[in-house]
Short mmCIF file of C-alpha atoms in Angstrom, two decimals:
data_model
loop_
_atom_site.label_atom_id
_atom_site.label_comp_id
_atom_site.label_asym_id
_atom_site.label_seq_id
_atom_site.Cartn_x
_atom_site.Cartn_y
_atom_site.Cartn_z
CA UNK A 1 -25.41 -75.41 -63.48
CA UNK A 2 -27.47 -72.44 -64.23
CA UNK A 3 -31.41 -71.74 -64.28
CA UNK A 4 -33.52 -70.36 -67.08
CA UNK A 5 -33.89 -66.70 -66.58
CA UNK A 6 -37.97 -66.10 -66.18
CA UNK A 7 -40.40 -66.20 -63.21
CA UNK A 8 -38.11 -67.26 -60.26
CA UNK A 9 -41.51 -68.64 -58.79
CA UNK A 10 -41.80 -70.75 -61.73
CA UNK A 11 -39.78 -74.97 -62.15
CA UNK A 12 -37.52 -74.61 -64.81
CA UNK A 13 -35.14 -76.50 -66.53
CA UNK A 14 -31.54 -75.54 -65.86
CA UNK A 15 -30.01 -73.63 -69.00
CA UNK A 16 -26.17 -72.44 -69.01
CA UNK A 17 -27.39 -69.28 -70.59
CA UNK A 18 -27.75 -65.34 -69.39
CA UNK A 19 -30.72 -64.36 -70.13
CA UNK A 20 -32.40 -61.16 -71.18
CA UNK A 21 -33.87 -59.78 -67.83
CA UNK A 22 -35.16 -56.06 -66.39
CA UNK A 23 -33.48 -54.88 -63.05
CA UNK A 24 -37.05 -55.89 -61.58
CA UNK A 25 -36.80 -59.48 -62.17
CA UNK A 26 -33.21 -59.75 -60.82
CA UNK A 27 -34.43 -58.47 -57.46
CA UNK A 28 -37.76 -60.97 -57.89
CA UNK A 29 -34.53 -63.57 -57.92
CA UNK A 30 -32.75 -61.96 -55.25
CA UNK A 31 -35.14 -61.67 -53.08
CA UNK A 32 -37.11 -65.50 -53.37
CA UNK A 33 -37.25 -67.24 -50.27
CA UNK A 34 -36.55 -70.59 -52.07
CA UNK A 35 -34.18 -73.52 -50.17
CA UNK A 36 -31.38 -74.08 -53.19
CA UNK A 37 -28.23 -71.57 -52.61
CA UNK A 38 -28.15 -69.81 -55.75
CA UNK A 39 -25.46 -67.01 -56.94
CA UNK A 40 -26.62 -64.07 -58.88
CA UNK A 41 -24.94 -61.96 -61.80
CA UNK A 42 -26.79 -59.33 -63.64
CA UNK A 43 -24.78 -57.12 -66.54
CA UNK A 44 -26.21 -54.97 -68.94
CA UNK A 45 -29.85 -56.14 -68.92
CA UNK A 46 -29.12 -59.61 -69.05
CA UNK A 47 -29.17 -62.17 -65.99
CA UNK A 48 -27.71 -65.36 -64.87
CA UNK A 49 -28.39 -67.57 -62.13
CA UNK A 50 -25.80 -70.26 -60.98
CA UNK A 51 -25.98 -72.82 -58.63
CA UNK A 52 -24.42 -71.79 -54.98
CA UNK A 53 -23.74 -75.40 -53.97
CA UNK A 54 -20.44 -76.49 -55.29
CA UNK A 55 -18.34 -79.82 -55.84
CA UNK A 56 -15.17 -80.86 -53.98
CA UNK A 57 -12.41 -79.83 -56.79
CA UNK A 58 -14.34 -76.08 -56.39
CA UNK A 59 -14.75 -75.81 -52.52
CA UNK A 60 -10.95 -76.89 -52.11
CA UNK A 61 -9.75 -74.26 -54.24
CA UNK A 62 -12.12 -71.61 -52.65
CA UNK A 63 -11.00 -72.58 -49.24
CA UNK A 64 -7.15 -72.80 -50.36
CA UNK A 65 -7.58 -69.39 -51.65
CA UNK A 66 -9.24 -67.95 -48.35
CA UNK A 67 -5.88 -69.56 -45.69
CA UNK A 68 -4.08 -68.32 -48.86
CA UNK A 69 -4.91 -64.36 -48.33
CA UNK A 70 -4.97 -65.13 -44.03
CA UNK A 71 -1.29 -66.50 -44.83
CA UNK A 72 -0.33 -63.31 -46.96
CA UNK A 73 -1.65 -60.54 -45.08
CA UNK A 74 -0.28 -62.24 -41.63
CA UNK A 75 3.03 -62.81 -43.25
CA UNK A 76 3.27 -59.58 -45.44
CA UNK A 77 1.26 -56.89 -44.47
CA UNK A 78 0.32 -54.81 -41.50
CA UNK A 79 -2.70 -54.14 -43.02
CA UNK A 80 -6.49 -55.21 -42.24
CA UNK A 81 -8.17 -57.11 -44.92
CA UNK A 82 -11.74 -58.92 -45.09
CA UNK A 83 -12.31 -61.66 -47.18
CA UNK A 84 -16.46 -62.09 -48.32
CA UNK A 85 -16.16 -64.97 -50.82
CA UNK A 86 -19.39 -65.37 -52.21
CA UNK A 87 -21.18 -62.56 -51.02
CA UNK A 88 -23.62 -60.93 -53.32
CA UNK A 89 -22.18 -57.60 -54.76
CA UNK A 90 -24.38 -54.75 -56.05
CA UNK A 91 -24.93 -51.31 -57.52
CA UNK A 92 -28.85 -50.57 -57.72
CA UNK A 93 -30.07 -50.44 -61.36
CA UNK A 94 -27.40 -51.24 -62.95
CA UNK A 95 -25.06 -54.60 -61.78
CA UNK A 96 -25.00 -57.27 -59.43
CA UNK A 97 -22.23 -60.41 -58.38
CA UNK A 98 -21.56 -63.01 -56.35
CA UNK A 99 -18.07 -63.62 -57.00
CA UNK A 100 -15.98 -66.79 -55.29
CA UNK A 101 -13.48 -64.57 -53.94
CA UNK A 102 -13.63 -60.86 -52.40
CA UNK A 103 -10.99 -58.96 -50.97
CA UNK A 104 -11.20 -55.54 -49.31
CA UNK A 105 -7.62 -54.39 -48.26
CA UNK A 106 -7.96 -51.48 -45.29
CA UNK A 107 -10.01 -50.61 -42.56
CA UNK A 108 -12.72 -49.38 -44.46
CA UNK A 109 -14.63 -52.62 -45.37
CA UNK A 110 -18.21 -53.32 -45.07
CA UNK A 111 -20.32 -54.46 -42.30
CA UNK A 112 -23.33 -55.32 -41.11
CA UNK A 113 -26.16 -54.27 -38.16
CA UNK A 114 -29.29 -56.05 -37.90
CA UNK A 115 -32.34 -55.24 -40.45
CA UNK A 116 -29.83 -54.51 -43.09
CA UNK A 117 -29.75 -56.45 -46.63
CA UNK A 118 -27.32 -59.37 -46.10
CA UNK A 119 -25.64 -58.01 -49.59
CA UNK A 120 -22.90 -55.95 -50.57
CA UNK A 121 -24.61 -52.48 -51.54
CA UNK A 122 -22.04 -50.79 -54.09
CA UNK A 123 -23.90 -47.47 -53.95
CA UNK A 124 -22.77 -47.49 -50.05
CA UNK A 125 -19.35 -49.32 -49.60
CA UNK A 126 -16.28 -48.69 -52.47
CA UNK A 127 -15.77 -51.38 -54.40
CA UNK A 128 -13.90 -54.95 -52.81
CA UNK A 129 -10.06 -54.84 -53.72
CA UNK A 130 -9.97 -57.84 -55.30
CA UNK A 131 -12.62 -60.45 -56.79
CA UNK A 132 -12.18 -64.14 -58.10
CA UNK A 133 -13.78 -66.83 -59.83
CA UNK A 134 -13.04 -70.40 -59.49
CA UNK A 135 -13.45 -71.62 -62.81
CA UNK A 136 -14.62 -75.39 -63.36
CA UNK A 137 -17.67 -75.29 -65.64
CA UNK A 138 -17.75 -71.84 -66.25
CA UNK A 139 -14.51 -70.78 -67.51
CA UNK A 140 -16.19 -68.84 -70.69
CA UNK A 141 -18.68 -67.03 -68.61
CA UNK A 142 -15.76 -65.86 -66.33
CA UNK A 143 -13.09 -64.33 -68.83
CA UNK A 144 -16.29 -62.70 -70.97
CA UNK A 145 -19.13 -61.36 -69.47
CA UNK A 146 -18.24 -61.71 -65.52
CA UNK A 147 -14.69 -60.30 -67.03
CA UNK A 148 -16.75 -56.70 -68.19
CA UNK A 149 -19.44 -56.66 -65.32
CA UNK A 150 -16.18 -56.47 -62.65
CA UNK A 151 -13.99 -53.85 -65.30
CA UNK A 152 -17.64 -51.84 -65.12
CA UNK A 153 -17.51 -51.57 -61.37
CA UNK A 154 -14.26 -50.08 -61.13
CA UNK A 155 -12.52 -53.62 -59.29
CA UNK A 156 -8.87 -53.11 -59.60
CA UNK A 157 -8.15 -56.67 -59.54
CA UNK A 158 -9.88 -59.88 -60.90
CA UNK A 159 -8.79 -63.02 -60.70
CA UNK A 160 -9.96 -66.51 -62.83
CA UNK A 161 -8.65 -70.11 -60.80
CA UNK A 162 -9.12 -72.01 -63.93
CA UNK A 163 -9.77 -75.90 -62.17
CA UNK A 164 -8.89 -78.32 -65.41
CA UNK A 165 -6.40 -76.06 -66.71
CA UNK A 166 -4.78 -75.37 -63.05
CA UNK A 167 -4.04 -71.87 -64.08
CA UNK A 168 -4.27 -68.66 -62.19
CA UNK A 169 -4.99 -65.63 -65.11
CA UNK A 170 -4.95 -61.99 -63.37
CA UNK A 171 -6.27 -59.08 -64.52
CA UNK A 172 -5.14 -55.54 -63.58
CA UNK A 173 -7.55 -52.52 -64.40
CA UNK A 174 -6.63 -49.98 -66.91
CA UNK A 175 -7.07 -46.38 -66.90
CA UNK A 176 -9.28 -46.73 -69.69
CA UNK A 177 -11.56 -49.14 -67.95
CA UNK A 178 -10.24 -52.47 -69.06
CA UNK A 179 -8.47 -55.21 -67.72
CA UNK A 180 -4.90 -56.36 -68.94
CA UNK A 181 -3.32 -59.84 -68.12
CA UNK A 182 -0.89 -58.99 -65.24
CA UNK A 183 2.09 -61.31 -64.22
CA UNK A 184 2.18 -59.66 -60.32
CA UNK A 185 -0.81 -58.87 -57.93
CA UNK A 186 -2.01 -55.63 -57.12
CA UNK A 187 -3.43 -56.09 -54.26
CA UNK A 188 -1.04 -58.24 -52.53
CA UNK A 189 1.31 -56.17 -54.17
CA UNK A 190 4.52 -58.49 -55.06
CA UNK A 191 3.14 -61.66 -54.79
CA UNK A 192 3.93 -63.27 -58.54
CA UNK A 193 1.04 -64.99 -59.97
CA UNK A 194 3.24 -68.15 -60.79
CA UNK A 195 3.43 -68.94 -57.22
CA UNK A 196 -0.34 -69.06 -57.33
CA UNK A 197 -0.46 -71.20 -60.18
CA UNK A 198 2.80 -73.25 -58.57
CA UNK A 199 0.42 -73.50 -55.35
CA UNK A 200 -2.57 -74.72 -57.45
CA UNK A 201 -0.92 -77.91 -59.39
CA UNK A 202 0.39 -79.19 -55.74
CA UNK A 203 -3.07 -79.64 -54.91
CA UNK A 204 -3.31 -82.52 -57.10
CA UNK A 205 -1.26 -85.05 -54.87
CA UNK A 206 -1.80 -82.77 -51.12
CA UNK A 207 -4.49 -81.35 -49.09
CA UNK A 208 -5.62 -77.84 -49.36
CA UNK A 209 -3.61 -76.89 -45.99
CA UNK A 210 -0.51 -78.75 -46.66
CA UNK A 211 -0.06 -76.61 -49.91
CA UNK A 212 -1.11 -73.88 -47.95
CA UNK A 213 2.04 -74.64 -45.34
CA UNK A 214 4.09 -75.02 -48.95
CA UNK A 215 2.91 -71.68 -49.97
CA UNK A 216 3.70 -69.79 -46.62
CA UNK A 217 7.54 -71.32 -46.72
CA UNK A 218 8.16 -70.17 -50.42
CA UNK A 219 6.41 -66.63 -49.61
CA UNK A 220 8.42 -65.68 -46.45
CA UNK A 221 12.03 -65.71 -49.15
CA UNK A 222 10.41 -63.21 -51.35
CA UNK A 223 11.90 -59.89 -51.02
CA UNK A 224 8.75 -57.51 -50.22
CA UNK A 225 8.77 -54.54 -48.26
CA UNK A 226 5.54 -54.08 -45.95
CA UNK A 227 2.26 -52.36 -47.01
CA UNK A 228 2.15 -48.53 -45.68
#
C-alpha cells in the first residue's frame, strides 16, 4: 500500500504511484513524527511512500532471509557481516531507500552514537553489499524503478524474493552501471541462487526455521573455499 505523494501533514488516500516530489518534501516525509511505519524511496525527483507494516507471507520471508545470511556467514565465511533490513538508505540530494534486506560484508559497516540520524547516510558510510526486496504487491516497482535507484548507488548486488512467483531473481552490477541477471551470488560468493529459490518453495508446507535447518544441511556439501 502506498500514500499519495503531497503534504505528509495532509490525510490522503493511498495511491500505488511515485510521485513527482523535490528533495525538500522527501525529507518533510522523512522527518514526520506520525505513528504508521512507513518506508521511503526517492529516485530521480520522484517519491514513493510504502507502508512499513507488513503481512505474514512478507515478514516470514524477511526473517527466513535474515537466519539465512547468520547461517551462511557462520557456516562459510570468517568474515563480519551486518544485516540492516529495512533501514532507510540515503545520499543527500539525490536518492533515498529502505530496502527489505541489507548486507554489509567486512568490518567496516555503519554504526550509530547517540544524536545521530537513525538512517543510513550514503555520503558517510560505502554503500551496503547487498540489498533485497521481498516482492508481494510490488513486484513491478522492484525490478523497474527500485531496480535503477540501487544500480545508481553503486550496490553490487540486488536481490528481488518474488512471494507468488516463489522466485529468487539476482542482479550483479556491471561495469557500465547496470545490473545483469546472475545465476551465483556475489556477495556470498558461491552460494547458487537455485538453492535460494529451492529454500523459498519449502516454505509452503514448513516453518521459516525448519527450512532454514534444510538450507544449512544442503549448504555445508557445497564445495566453497573461505572468504579472505
Amino acid at each position: 500500500m502506498t500514500f499519495l505523494i503531497a503534504d505528509p501533514r495532509q490525510n490522503e488516500l493511498p495511491l500505488p504511484l511515485w510521485q513527482p516530489s523535490s528533495w525538500e518534501n522527501y525529507e518533510v516525509w522523512r522527518d514526520r513524527d506520525c505513528p504508521e511505519r512507513i518506508k521511503l524511496y526517492y529516485y530521480q525527483n520522484q517519491l514513493l511512500v510504502e507502508m512499513g507494516s507488513e503481512g505474514i507471507n512478507h515478514s516470514n520471508i524477511g526473517d527466513l532471509f535474515a537466519i539465512l545470511f547468520f547461517i551462511w556467514f557462520s557456516q562459510k565465511s570468517s568474515q563480519i557481516s551486518n544485516s540492516f533490513g529495512g533501514c532507510l538508505l540515503e545520499k543527500n540530494n539525490q536518492s533515498s531507500a529502505a530496502p527489505d534486506l541489507v548486507l554489509y560484508i567486512g568490518d567496516n559497516y555503519p554504526t550509530w552514537n547517540p544524536g545521530e540520524k537513525r538512517y543510513i547516510d550514503l555520503d558517510r558510510w560505502r554503500v551496503p553489499d547487498l540489498v533485497g526486496e521481498i516482492s508481494d504487491t510490488t513486484l513491478s516497482s522492484d525490478l523497474d524503478q527500485k531496480k535503477h535507484l540501487y544500480a545508481s548507488l553503486g550496490i553490487p548486488e540486488y536481490w528481488v524474493i518474488d512471494v507468488r512467483g516463489r522466485r529468487v531473481l539476482a542482479f550483479e552490477l556491471q561495469e557500465n552501471n547496470q545490473y545483469k541477471e546472475c545465476t551465483t551470488s556475489q556477495g556470498l560468493s558461491g552460494l547458487p541462487i537455485a538453492l535460494l529459490e529451492q529454500t523459498l518453495v519449502r516454505l509452503q508446507e514448513a516453518s521459516n526455521i525448519t527450512v532454514a535447518h534444510w538450507f544449512s544441511e544442503q549448504i555445508k556439501s557445497l564445495d566453497i573455499g573461505e572468504h579472505e
